[in-house]
Short mmCIF file of C-alpha atoms in Angstrom, two decimals:
data_model
loop_
_atom_site.label_atom_id
_atom_site.label_comp_id
_atom_site.label_asym_id
_atom_site.label_seq_id
_atom_site.Cartn_x
_atom_site.Cartn_y
_atom_site.Cartn_z
CA UNK A 1 17.68 11.46 -15.45
CA UNK A 2 16.69 9.01 -17.72
CA UNK A 3 14.43 5.73 -17.60
CA UNK A 4 15.07 2.94 -19.47
CA UNK A 5 11.74 1.35 -19.78
CA UNK A 6 11.16 -1.95 -21.63
CA UNK A 7 7.61 -3.02 -22.79
CA UNK A 8 7.58 -7.52 -22.86
CA UNK A 9 4.97 -8.14 -25.75
CA UNK A 10 5.11 -11.67 -25.10
CA UNK A 11 2.58 -14.39 -26.59
CA UNK A 12 0.36 -15.85 -24.21
CA UNK A 13 -0.44 -19.55 -24.50
CA UNK A 14 -2.62 -21.70 -23.01
CA UNK A 15 0.20 -23.00 -20.32
CA UNK A 16 0.34 -21.29 -17.16
CA UNK A 17 4.50 -22.51 -16.70
CA UNK A 18 5.01 -21.47 -20.04
CA UNK A 19 3.90 -18.10 -19.78
CA UNK A 20 5.97 -17.70 -16.55
CA UNK A 21 8.89 -19.20 -18.19
CA UNK A 22 8.64 -16.90 -21.58
CA UNK A 23 8.14 -13.45 -19.13
CA UNK A 24 10.96 -14.66 -17.25
CA UNK A 25 13.42 -15.06 -19.86
CA UNK A 26 12.44 -11.80 -21.44
CA UNK A 27 12.68 -9.78 -18.35
CA UNK A 28 16.58 -11.27 -18.27
CA UNK A 29 16.86 -9.83 -21.89
CA UNK A 30 15.54 -6.78 -21.19
CA UNK A 31 18.05 -6.08 -18.28
CA UNK A 32 20.86 -7.81 -19.60
CA UNK A 33 20.95 -7.43 -23.08
CA UNK A 34 18.91 -3.81 -23.36
CA UNK A 35 20.05 -2.25 -19.80
CA UNK A 36 16.22 -1.29 -18.86
CA UNK A 37 15.61 -0.31 -15.55
CA UNK A 38 11.89 -0.63 -15.70
CA UNK A 39 10.16 -3.57 -17.58
CA UNK A 40 6.63 -4.16 -17.90
CA UNK A 41 4.47 -7.03 -18.72
CA UNK A 42 1.17 -7.18 -20.19
CA UNK A 43 -2.42 -7.71 -18.21
CA UNK A 44 -3.20 -11.40 -17.61
CA UNK A 45 0.16 -12.34 -18.95
CA UNK A 46 -0.07 -15.96 -17.33
CA UNK A 47 -3.06 -16.96 -19.07
CA UNK A 48 -5.26 -15.99 -21.83
CA UNK A 49 -7.83 -13.80 -21.35
CA UNK A 50 -11.24 -15.58 -21.20
CA UNK A 51 -13.33 -15.97 -17.95
CA UNK A 52 -12.74 -20.09 -17.67
CA UNK A 53 -8.65 -19.64 -18.27
CA UNK A 54 -8.45 -16.95 -15.64
CA UNK A 55 -10.54 -18.71 -13.30
CA UNK A 56 -8.01 -21.74 -13.13
CA UNK A 57 -5.05 -19.44 -12.73
CA UNK A 58 -5.92 -17.19 -9.76
CA UNK A 59 -3.40 -17.22 -6.89
CA UNK A 60 -2.77 -14.91 -3.82
CA UNK A 61 -0.51 -12.14 -3.47
CA UNK A 62 2.50 -12.15 -2.56
CA UNK A 63 2.53 -16.20 -2.03
CA UNK A 64 1.37 -17.52 -5.32
CA UNK A 65 3.66 -18.88 -8.23
CA UNK A 66 3.60 -16.08 -10.44
CA UNK A 67 4.27 -13.65 -7.40
CA UNK A 68 7.04 -15.65 -6.18
CA UNK A 69 8.78 -15.85 -9.96
CA UNK A 70 8.58 -11.80 -10.59
CA UNK A 71 10.21 -11.57 -7.18
CA UNK A 72 12.92 -13.76 -8.08
CA UNK A 73 13.30 -12.11 -11.32
CA UNK A 74 13.42 -8.64 -9.94
CA UNK A 75 16.19 -9.69 -7.41
CA UNK A 76 18.24 -12.00 -9.52
CA UNK A 77 18.32 -9.10 -12.49
CA UNK A 78 18.07 -6.06 -10.20
CA UNK A 79 15.22 -4.32 -12.22
CA UNK A 80 11.82 -3.05 -11.06
CA UNK A 81 9.40 -5.33 -12.72
CA UNK A 82 5.79 -3.98 -13.35
CA UNK A 83 4.25 -7.41 -13.52
CA UNK A 84 1.50 -6.76 -15.90
CA UNK A 85 -1.69 -8.27 -14.28
CA UNK A 86 -2.93 -11.60 -12.82
CA UNK A 87 -6.20 -13.02 -11.18
CA UNK A 88 -5.68 -12.57 -7.47
CA UNK A 89 -7.57 -14.42 -4.78
CA UNK A 90 -8.40 -12.56 -1.75
CA UNK A 91 -11.04 -13.33 0.92
CA UNK A 92 -13.40 -15.46 -2.06
CA UNK A 93 -13.17 -12.39 -4.34
CA UNK A 94 -10.97 -12.29 -7.62
CA UNK A 95 -9.46 -8.91 -8.62
CA UNK A 96 -7.33 -8.22 -11.95
CA UNK A 97 -4.29 -7.16 -9.92
CA UNK A 98 -0.60 -5.61 -11.14
CA UNK A 99 1.95 -6.12 -8.64
CA UNK A 100 5.50 -4.28 -8.71
CA UNK A 101 8.48 -5.67 -7.47
CA UNK A 102 11.47 -3.58 -6.51
CA UNK A 103 15.19 -4.55 -7.56
CA UNK A 104 15.71 -6.70 -3.92
CA UNK A 105 12.75 -9.04 -4.78
CA UNK A 106 10.41 -6.48 -2.47
CA UNK A 107 6.51 -5.77 -3.32
CA UNK A 108 6.83 -2.44 -4.02
CA UNK A 109 3.18 -1.77 -5.18
CA UNK A 110 -0.39 -3.64 -5.96
CA UNK A 111 -2.97 -2.08 -8.07
CA UNK A 112 -6.51 -3.83 -8.29
CA UNK A 113 -8.48 -2.59 -11.49
CA UNK A 114 -10.62 0.09 -10.77
CA UNK A 115 -12.38 0.29 -13.85
CA UNK A 116 -13.96 -3.29 -14.95
CA UNK A 117 -14.59 -3.74 -18.59
CA UNK A 118 -18.23 -4.24 -19.51
CA UNK A 119 -18.30 -3.84 -23.18
CA UNK A 120 -20.08 -4.91 -26.40
CA UNK A 121 -19.36 -4.03 -30.01
CA UNK A 122 -22.35 -5.55 -32.21
CA UNK A 123 -20.84 -8.61 -33.88
CA UNK A 124 -17.56 -8.34 -33.03
CA UNK A 125 -16.27 -8.44 -29.00
CA UNK A 126 -18.09 -8.75 -25.83
CA UNK A 127 -16.58 -8.41 -22.70
CA UNK A 128 -17.87 -8.14 -19.02
CA UNK A 129 -15.43 -8.23 -16.23
CA UNK A 130 -17.80 -7.47 -13.74
CA UNK A 131 -19.36 -10.66 -14.00
CA UNK A 132 -15.70 -12.26 -12.58
CA UNK A 133 -13.67 -9.88 -10.78
CA UNK A 134 -14.41 -7.16 -7.94
CA UNK A 135 -13.53 -3.75 -8.48
CA UNK A 136 -10.46 -2.11 -6.74
CA UNK A 137 -10.78 1.44 -4.86
CA UNK A 138 -7.47 2.38 -4.74
CA UNK A 139 -4.49 4.27 -6.69
CA UNK A 140 -1.16 2.95 -6.75
CA UNK A 141 2.15 4.68 -7.13
CA UNK A 142 5.87 3.61 -6.88
CA UNK A 143 9.21 5.51 -7.25
CA UNK A 144 12.18 4.93 -9.45
CA UNK A 145 15.01 7.11 -8.44
CA UNK A 146 13.12 10.54 -7.82
CA UNK A 147 10.12 9.72 -10.40
CA UNK A 148 6.85 8.61 -9.49
CA UNK A 149 4.95 6.39 -11.35
CA UNK A 150 1.29 5.54 -11.75
CA UNK A 151 -0.92 2.21 -12.31
CA UNK A 152 -3.65 1.59 -14.45
CA UNK A 153 -4.95 -1.68 -16.01
CA UNK A 154 -6.32 -1.32 -19.83
CA UNK A 155 -10.19 -0.23 -19.35
CA UNK A 156 -8.59 2.54 -17.01
CA UNK A 157 -6.98 4.06 -19.55
CA UNK A 158 -10.43 5.51 -20.96
CA UNK A 159 -11.07 7.80 -17.77
CA UNK A 160 -9.56 11.00 -18.15
CA UNK A 161 -9.92 12.24 -14.55
CA UNK A 162 -8.14 8.83 -13.13
CA UNK A 163 -4.99 9.70 -15.18
CA UNK A 164 -5.38 13.30 -13.95
CA UNK A 165 -5.69 12.36 -10.60
CA UNK A 166 -2.32 10.55 -10.74
CA UNK A 167 -0.47 13.96 -12.47
CA UNK A 168 -1.97 15.70 -9.01
CA UNK A 169 -0.12 13.13 -6.94
CA UNK A 170 3.50 14.15 -8.75
CA UNK A 171 3.52 11.19 -11.57
CA UNK A 172 5.83 11.80 -14.57
CA UNK A 173 4.82 8.42 -16.03
CA UNK A 174 1.73 6.43 -16.39
CA UNK A 175 1.95 2.43 -16.94
CA UNK A 176 -1.20 0.77 -18.38
CA UNK A 177 -0.78 -3.29 -18.67
CA UNK A 178 -3.43 -3.82 -21.19
CA UNK A 179 -5.40 -6.36 -23.55
CA UNK A 180 -7.09 -4.25 -26.30
CA UNK A 181 -8.97 -6.30 -28.55
CA UNK A 182 -8.19 -5.57 -32.20
CA UNK A 183 -11.54 -3.54 -33.12
CA UNK A 184 -11.05 -0.94 -30.54
CA UNK A 185 -7.19 -1.44 -30.82
CA UNK A 186 -7.33 0.12 -34.24
CA UNK A 187 -9.75 2.78 -33.30
CA UNK A 188 -8.76 3.56 -29.95
CA UNK A 189 -5.09 2.36 -28.63
CA UNK A 190 -2.89 4.81 -30.04
CA UNK A 191 -5.84 7.89 -29.44
CA UNK A 192 -5.85 6.99 -25.72
CA UNK A 193 -2.14 6.66 -25.28
CA UNK A 194 -1.67 9.97 -26.65
CA UNK A 195 -4.42 11.88 -25.22
CA UNK A 196 -3.68 10.78 -21.62
CA UNK A 197 -0.10 11.86 -22.11
CA UNK A 198 -0.63 15.31 -23.84
CA UNK A 199 -3.45 15.86 -21.37
CA UNK A 200 -1.17 15.11 -18.20
CA UNK A 201 2.16 16.22 -19.96
CA UNK A 202 3.88 12.86 -18.67
CA UNK A 203 5.00 9.98 -20.36
CA UNK A 204 2.61 7.18 -20.99
CA UNK A 205 3.11 2.93 -21.92
CA UNK A 206 0.88 0.61 -23.08
CA UNK A 207 2.04 -2.73 -22.63
CA UNK A 208 -0.21 -5.51 -24.71
CA UNK A 209 0.21 -9.57 -25.20
CA UNK A 210 1.27 -10.35 -28.91
CA UNK A 211 -1.51 -10.84 -31.14
CA UNK A 212 -2.79 -14.27 -31.56
CA UNK A 213 -5.49 -14.96 -34.11
CA UNK A 214 -6.66 -18.47 -32.65
CA UNK A 215 -7.41 -16.69 -29.23
CA UNK A 216 -10.80 -16.26 -28.14
CA UNK A 217 -10.20 -12.39 -27.78
CA UNK A 218 -7.29 -11.34 -30.17
CA UNK A 219 -5.19 -8.64 -28.70
CA UNK A 220 -4.33 -5.81 -30.70
CA UNK A 221 -0.43 -5.91 -29.87
CA UNK A 222 1.49 -2.79 -30.81
CA UNK A 223 2.64 -1.56 -27.34
CA UNK A 224 3.88 1.57 -27.39
CA UNK A 225 5.54 4.54 -25.47
CA UNK A 226 4.22 8.16 -25.73
CA UNK A 227 6.03 11.46 -24.48
CA UNK A 228 5.04 14.35 -22.96
CA UNK A 229 4.25 15.86 -26.08
CA UNK A 230 1.90 13.08 -27.27
CA UNK A 231 4.63 12.02 -29.83
CA UNK A 232 4.84 8.27 -30.04
CA UNK A 233 8.48 7.41 -29.27
CA UNK A 234 8.67 3.64 -29.54
CA UNK A 235 5.68 1.15 -30.66
CA UNK A 236 5.70 -2.78 -31.40
CA UNK A 237 4.33 -4.65 -34.34
CA UNK A 238 1.82 -7.00 -33.37
CA UNK A 239 4.24 -10.02 -32.73
CA UNK A 240 6.11 -11.16 -29.63
CA UNK A 241 9.22 -8.41 -29.16
CA UNK A 242 10.78 -5.97 -26.29
CA UNK A 243 10.21 -2.54 -26.78
CA UNK A 244 12.67 -0.28 -25.35
CA UNK A 245 12.49 3.49 -24.42
CA UNK A 246 14.48 6.17 -23.20
CA UNK A 247 12.37 8.33 -21.03
CA UNK A 248 14.09 11.69 -20.79
CA UNK A 249 12.81 13.26 -17.79
CA UNK A 250 13.64 16.98 -18.26
CA UNK A 251 11.49 16.95 -21.50
CA UNK A 252 8.86 17.03 -18.78
CA UNK A 253 9.78 20.47 -17.54
CA UNK A 254 10.34 21.64 -21.00
CA UNK A 255 6.51 20.67 -22.01
CA UNK A 256 5.28 21.78 -18.63
CA UNK A 257 6.91 25.26 -18.98
CA UNK A 258 5.67 25.92 -22.37
CA UNK A 259 2.08 24.93 -22.26
CA UNK A 260 1.42 25.44 -18.65
CA UNK A 261 -1.97 23.99 -18.42
CA UNK A 262 -2.08 23.00 -15.32
CA UNK A 263 -1.34 26.51 -13.92
CA UNK A 264 -4.19 27.47 -16.07
CA UNK A 265 -6.84 25.68 -14.69
CA UNK A 266 -10.02 27.33 -13.59
CA UNK A 267 -10.13 25.70 -10.15
CA UNK A 268 -13.33 28.37 -9.92
CA UNK A 269 -15.35 26.47 -12.26
CA UNK A 270 -14.24 23.04 -11.89
CA UNK A 271 -12.29 20.49 -9.05
CA UNK A 272 -11.01 17.32 -9.43
CA UNK A 273 -11.26 15.66 -5.94
CA UNK A 274 -9.02 12.72 -5.22
CA UNK A 275 -11.09 10.48 -2.50
CA UNK A 276 -8.65 9.27 0.33
CA UNK A 277 -8.98 7.62 3.80
CA UNK A 278 -6.99 10.11 5.99
CA UNK A 279 -6.77 13.45 4.11
CA UNK A 280 -6.06 17.17 4.65
CA UNK A 281 -9.45 17.58 6.37
CA UNK A 282 -9.39 17.05 10.17
CA UNK A 283 -13.00 17.20 11.12
CA UNK A 284 -13.53 14.98 8.52
CA UNK A 285 -10.86 12.34 9.45
CA UNK A 286 -12.54 12.40 12.93
CA UNK A 287 -15.94 11.99 11.86
CA UNK A 288 -14.90 9.06 9.40
CA UNK A 289 -13.10 7.47 12.58
CA UNK A 290 -16.19 8.02 14.44
CA UNK A 291 -18.33 5.96 11.85
CA UNK A 292 -15.90 3.31 11.42
CA UNK A 293 -16.04 2.87 15.36
CA UNK A 294 -19.65 2.67 15.74
CA UNK A 295 -19.95 0.35 12.72
CA UNK A 296 -17.18 -2.11 14.64
CA UNK A 297 -19.17 -2.01 17.76
CA UNK A 298 -22.87 -2.29 16.51
CA UNK A 299 -22.08 -4.63 13.42
CA UNK A 300 -19.17 -6.65 14.95
CA UNK A 301 -19.60 -6.43 18.89
CA UNK A 302 -16.13 -5.10 19.26
CA UNK A 303 -15.50 -4.35 23.44
CA UNK A 304 -12.21 -2.90 22.65
CA UNK A 305 -11.89 -0.71 19.41
CA UNK A 306 -8.35 0.72 18.29
CA UNK A 307 -7.17 3.15 15.50
CA UNK A 308 -4.42 4.10 13.79
CA UNK A 309 -1.17 6.14 14.11
CA UNK A 310 -1.85 9.54 13.24
CA UNK A 311 -5.90 8.88 12.10
CA UNK A 312 -6.45 12.76 12.07
CA UNK A 313 -3.79 13.97 10.04
CA UNK A 314 -1.71 13.39 7.20
CA UNK A 315 1.37 11.62 8.27
CA UNK A 316 4.37 14.02 7.74
CA UNK A 317 6.43 16.56 9.62
CA UNK A 318 5.43 19.29 8.00
CA UNK A 319 1.42 18.41 9.04
CA UNK A 320 2.14 17.74 12.71
CA UNK A 321 2.37 21.34 14.02
CA UNK A 322 -0.75 22.39 12.05
CA UNK A 323 -3.14 19.28 13.44
CA UNK A 324 -1.55 19.41 17.00
CA UNK A 325 -4.12 19.63 19.94
CA UNK A 326 -3.80 19.35 24.01
CA UNK A 327 -4.99 16.45 25.29
CA UNK A 328 -7.99 15.86 26.87
CA UNK A 329 -9.26 19.68 26.15
CA UNK A 330 -8.47 19.30 22.31
CA UNK A 331 -11.47 18.55 19.68
CA UNK A 332 -10.09 14.98 18.59
CA UNK A 333 -9.69 14.22 22.57
CA UNK A 334 -13.46 15.14 22.93
CA UNK A 335 -14.74 13.45 19.95
CA UNK A 336 -12.90 10.04 21.23
CA UNK A 337 -14.72 10.23 25.05
CA UNK A 338 -17.83 10.99 23.79
CA UNK A 339 -17.87 7.86 21.32
CA UNK A 340 -16.28 5.63 24.09
CA UNK A 341 -19.29 6.79 26.38
CA UNK A 342 -22.01 6.61 23.85
CA UNK A 343 -21.12 2.92 22.93
CA UNK A 344 -19.87 1.89 26.48
CA UNK A 345 -16.52 0.54 25.08
CA UNK A 346 -12.98 0.85 25.76
CA UNK A 347 -11.40 2.63 22.73
CA UNK A 348 -7.43 2.82 22.38
CA UNK A 349 -7.27 6.40 19.98
CA UNK A 350 -4.76 5.49 17.48
CA UNK A 351 -2.19 8.24 17.94
CA UNK A 352 -2.85 12.43 17.35
CA UNK A 353 -0.04 15.23 17.41
CA UNK A 354 -0.18 16.44 20.88
CA UNK A 355 0.75 20.02 21.86
CA UNK A 356 1.90 19.89 25.74
CA UNK A 357 0.73 23.15 27.25
CA UNK A 358 3.21 22.84 29.92
CA UNK A 359 6.69 22.29 27.83
CA UNK A 360 4.98 23.64 24.54
CA UNK A 361 6.48 20.84 22.67
CA UNK A 362 4.92 18.25 20.18
CA UNK A 363 4.36 14.49 20.87
CA UNK A 364 2.86 11.67 18.86
CA UNK A 365 0.76 10.75 21.30
CA UNK A 366 -1.87 7.67 22.02
CA UNK A 367 -5.16 8.06 24.44
CA UNK A 368 -7.12 5.27 26.05
CA UNK A 369 -10.55 5.99 26.98
CA UNK A 370 -12.95 4.21 29.38
CA UNK A 371 -16.45 2.99 28.71
CA UNK A 372 -17.21 5.98 30.73
CA UNK A 373 -15.47 8.22 28.56
CA UNK A 374 -12.79 9.01 30.89
CA UNK A 375 -9.11 9.14 30.12
CA UNK A 376 -7.23 5.88 31.60
CA UNK A 377 -4.12 6.49 29.82
CA UNK A 378 -1.68 8.38 27.60
CA UNK A 379 1.59 7.09 25.80
CA UNK A 380 3.87 9.43 24.28
CA UNK A 381 6.04 7.42 21.37
CA UNK A 382 9.50 6.72 22.85
CA UNK A 383 11.02 5.91 19.75
CA UNK A 384 10.97 8.06 16.97
CA UNK A 385 11.11 7.42 13.53
CA UNK A 386 14.53 8.79 12.01
CA UNK A 387 15.52 6.50 9.43
CA UNK A 388 17.27 6.70 5.95
CA UNK A 389 17.18 4.12 3.29
CA UNK A 390 18.88 5.42 0.34
CA UNK A 391 16.51 4.62 -3.03
CA UNK A 392 14.01 4.07 -0.43
CA UNK A 393 12.84 6.38 2.28
CA UNK A 394 13.93 9.30 4.61
CA UNK A 395 12.36 10.87 7.35
CA UNK A 396 13.03 12.48 10.69
CA UNK A 397 10.26 12.44 13.28
CA UNK A 398 12.61 14.25 15.49
CA UNK A 399 12.85 17.30 13.36
CA UNK A 400 9.28 18.16 15.07
CA UNK A 401 8.59 15.85 17.60
CA UNK A 402 9.94 15.08 21.05
CA UNK A 403 10.43 11.35 22.32
CA UNK A 404 8.31 10.22 25.27
CA UNK A 405 9.75 8.70 28.28
CA UNK A 406 6.84 6.61 29.88
CA UNK A 407 5.44 3.19 29.07
CA UNK A 408 1.58 2.99 29.43
CA UNK A 409 -0.72 0.06 30.32
CA UNK A 410 -4.35 -0.23 30.98
CA UNK A 411 -6.41 -3.42 32.35
CA UNK A 412 -9.55 -4.27 30.66
CA UNK A 413 -11.39 -6.94 31.35
CA UNK A 414 -8.76 -8.91 33.38
CA UNK A 415 -6.24 -8.68 30.38
CA UNK A 416 -3.35 -6.21 31.06
CA UNK A 417 -2.47 -4.20 27.67
CA UNK A 418 0.93 -2.29 26.82
CA UNK A 419 0.88 0.63 24.53
CA UNK A 420 3.62 1.18 21.73
CA UNK A 421 3.64 3.21 18.70
CA UNK A 422 4.99 2.46 15.00
CA UNK A 423 8.77 2.36 15.66
CA UNK A 424 8.55 1.39 19.16
CA UNK A 425 7.81 -2.17 18.01
CA UNK A 426 11.68 -2.45 16.42
CA UNK A 427 12.72 -2.54 19.99
CA UNK A 428 12.13 -5.95 21.55
CA UNK A 429 13.46 -4.26 25.34
CA UNK A 430 10.30 -2.14 25.04
CA UNK A 431 8.05 -5.33 24.73
CA UNK A 432 9.63 -7.34 27.05
CA UNK A 433 8.97 -4.49 30.05
CA UNK A 434 5.53 -4.70 28.98
CA UNK A 435 5.87 -8.59 29.63
CA UNK A 436 7.60 -7.81 32.82
CA UNK A 437 4.73 -5.95 33.65
CA UNK A 438 2.11 -8.62 33.32
CA UNK A 439 1.02 -7.39 29.84
CA UNK A 440 -1.25 -9.95 28.26
CA UNK A 441 -1.26 -7.91 25.04
CA UNK A 442 0.38 -5.01 23.12
CA UNK A 443 -1.22 -2.69 21.01
CA UNK A 444 0.97 -0.74 18.38
CA UNK A 445 -0.83 1.87 16.33
CA UNK A 446 1.40 2.12 13.29
CA UNK A 447 2.00 3.59 9.77
CA UNK A 448 4.75 1.51 8.37
CA UNK A 449 5.32 2.78 4.57
CA UNK A 450 5.81 0.67 1.12
CA UNK A 451 9.20 0.10 1.65
CA UNK A 452 9.43 -1.35 5.30
CA UNK A 453 5.83 -2.72 5.33
CA UNK A 454 6.13 -5.46 3.20
CA UNK A 455 9.33 -6.71 4.88
CA UNK A 456 8.86 -6.15 8.43
CA UNK A 457 5.21 -5.62 9.38
CA UNK A 458 4.29 -8.77 9.72
CA UNK A 459 7.54 -9.96 10.76
CA UNK A 460 7.68 -7.73 13.69
CA UNK A 461 4.17 -8.45 14.85
CA UNK A 462 5.03 -11.86 15.17
CA UNK A 463 8.08 -11.43 16.71
CA UNK A 464 7.03 -9.37 19.66
CA UNK A 465 4.25 -11.94 19.83
CA UNK A 466 6.43 -15.06 19.79
CA UNK A 467 9.01 -13.25 22.09
CA UNK A 468 6.46 -11.91 24.94
CA UNK A 469 3.90 -14.69 24.41
CA UNK A 470 1.40 -12.48 24.21
CA UNK A 471 -1.31 -11.10 21.75
CA UNK A 472 -0.22 -8.27 19.58
CA UNK A 473 -2.30 -6.01 17.29
CA UNK A 474 -1.06 -3.32 14.55
CA UNK A 475 -3.35 -1.07 13.30
CA UNK A 476 -2.22 0.93 9.87
CA UNK A 477 -4.21 3.89 7.89
CA UNK A 478 -5.76 2.59 4.80
CA UNK A 479 -3.29 2.73 1.80
CA UNK A 480 -3.75 6.06 -0.08
CA UNK A 481 -1.46 6.48 -3.21
CA UNK A 482 -2.11 10.15 -3.32
CA UNK A 483 -0.49 11.19 0.06
CA UNK A 484 2.93 12.42 0.66
CA UNK A 485 3.72 9.43 3.03
CA UNK A 486 1.82 5.93 1.61
CA UNK A 487 1.08 3.49 4.25
CA UNK A 488 1.18 0.20 3.88
CA UNK A 489 -2.08 -0.98 5.56
CA UNK A 490 -2.41 -4.67 6.61
CA UNK A 491 -3.58 -4.05 10.32
CA UNK A 492 -3.50 -7.46 12.00
CA UNK A 493 -4.00 -9.74 15.37
CA UNK A 494 -1.41 -11.94 16.19
CA UNK A 495 -1.70 -14.61 18.49
CA UNK A 496 0.79 -15.86 21.47
CA UNK A 497 1.72 -18.68 19.30
CA UNK A 498 2.86 -15.93 16.65
CA UNK A 499 0.03 -17.01 14.35
CA UNK A 500 -1.88 -14.40 12.27
CA UNK A 501 -5.69 -14.56 13.31
CA UNK A 502 -7.19 -11.69 11.47
CA UNK A 503 -5.64 -9.11 8.70
CA UNK A 504 -6.86 -6.56 6.57
CA UNK A 505 -5.55 -5.85 2.89
CA UNK A 506 -4.42 -2.43 2.27
CA UNK A 507 -7.81 -0.87 2.02
CA UNK A 508 -10.15 0.56 4.40
CA UNK A 509 -11.47 -2.48 6.73
CA UNK A 510 -12.04 -3.21 10.03
CA UNK A 511 -10.15 -6.61 11.51
CA UNK A 512 -12.16 -8.07 14.42
CA UNK A 513 -10.69 -11.02 16.32
CA UNK A 514 -11.11 -12.34 20.03
CA UNK A 515 -8.49 -12.86 22.47
CA UNK A 516 -8.48 -15.69 24.63
CA UNK A 517 -6.55 -15.30 27.72
CA UNK A 518 -6.84 -18.97 28.24
CA UNK A 519 -4.41 -19.61 25.19
CA UNK A 520 -1.45 -16.98 26.79
CA UNK A 521 -1.52 -19.20 29.85
CA UNK A 522 -1.35 -22.13 27.77
CA UNK A 523 1.33 -21.14 25.29
CA UNK A 524 3.53 -19.41 28.44
CA UNK A 525 2.91 -22.88 30.00
CA UNK A 526 3.86 -25.21 27.59
CA UNK A 527 6.82 -23.10 26.32
CA UNK A 528 8.00 -21.42 29.89
CA UNK A 529 10.70 -19.51 28.15
CA UNK A 530 10.53 -16.78 31.02
CA UNK A 531 11.12 -19.17 33.88
CA UNK A 532 14.20 -20.28 31.75
CA UNK A 533 15.79 -16.84 31.37
CA UNK A 534 19.32 -16.85 32.66
CA UNK A 535 18.99 -13.72 34.67
CA UNK A 536 22.49 -14.28 36.02
CA UNK A 537 23.80 -13.41 32.37
CA UNK A 538 21.50 -10.94 30.91
CA UNK A 539 18.05 -9.19 32.43
CA UNK A 540 16.17 -6.14 30.73
CA UNK A 541 15.19 -3.77 33.39
CA UNK A 542 13.63 -0.30 33.26
CA UNK A 543 15.44 2.46 34.66
CA UNK A 544 14.27 4.50 36.92
CA UNK A 545 13.24 8.21 35.80
#
């Protein structure tokens, strides 16, 4: 397989509108005239790299002007667009953020610059990003065909461990949008690109703005692509241009076979540890969940706490048998019962892989615990996640798991709550059955992926809330790009008006919202759709089992 990558070294001017138009025109040329299937823009491409200018162009992702333009360009031209970086505004903070858009215009990845640039070259250039930005805390990858690609931004290129972490995730290409100034560019730009490529036996692409000698920080230019041998295969001048390179992926196996450094690493002497939210260590996952539960109660006053799907295990059919345990005698169940009793809360225990001793089958199961530590309900995922999206994701829970056959509700402080798990949210009949049973709220622990999450996660949550005129909560693991299955994140609570009242981003977070049952009554009284149903023509009824 070959990836044709185009680096757009555009000249950045004062006008955001002109920068966007220039970028879109060059994306079109890169695809239509040069047949690229991955197009990369530079860091901070929609405004000059100065604190005052960047503050003025901050926007939300994915609703801002720049994101809409990139999404439309990716869709219109049918190409992956690595959107350099823009200043992202989120919850009162600013991030230096790269977005990646798929050929259908969907947001497939976001990456917030992890290593902020605070540097000073005496008499030359001073940069203090920490006074403007908040640092990110997550890796980000995406795939083109079968090729996994890792993202960094500018200063990240100086951290060898960061690049190697991507290699351990299976990345074959590392892309760094960057604004490197002329003094450091002359010394380190080419060296760092070659070093990151050679160390990790991967392709590396650095994409810079064109040089503007009138700018406050003068970009070095010279965008380049380096192969796994550390050789430059394409390099720009300092002027505006498009650099195109063919990445022949079979070269990866050639260099890795001839110089097998990753097989020769001395793991008895050193180890690169890559942090993640839900990892391979079951005990650590449980302890992390208990810590977050305590914080939700002591710091935020929560009465009901809900965990995500598969919170004690990596999400994957290959992992479920090893992490499965009996309910309520297993390690995870005992821990959840104890923390619910200790804190005096109702606990929706996300899901765990359950091993049933009576039929020896595995289930994806949610448990609900009372303030006394008693098991109030168990719900086994009814609709198993079996999908096949060409070029997106293929997954078959049914290869390992068995589907459940019973609904589960619990009464908490006057509210009746129905439980579903992830893929169940796609089935409106299940939500309607819960509404027929008098539920005021539906809770779905879930782990949507990077393909379906941007498209359907919020849509389905709001759809189920609107259809049933109930509160809906969806609880996801935090996004971990190093995982085999990358979760979308964005846990949220939606009210009966279908309004999102609280939402996380993709990182670890605790979402807190007040559930007001009076709002449920008001919506159902003002828009009485359940009394207006034509049950002479249709009806959703539970079948006897």
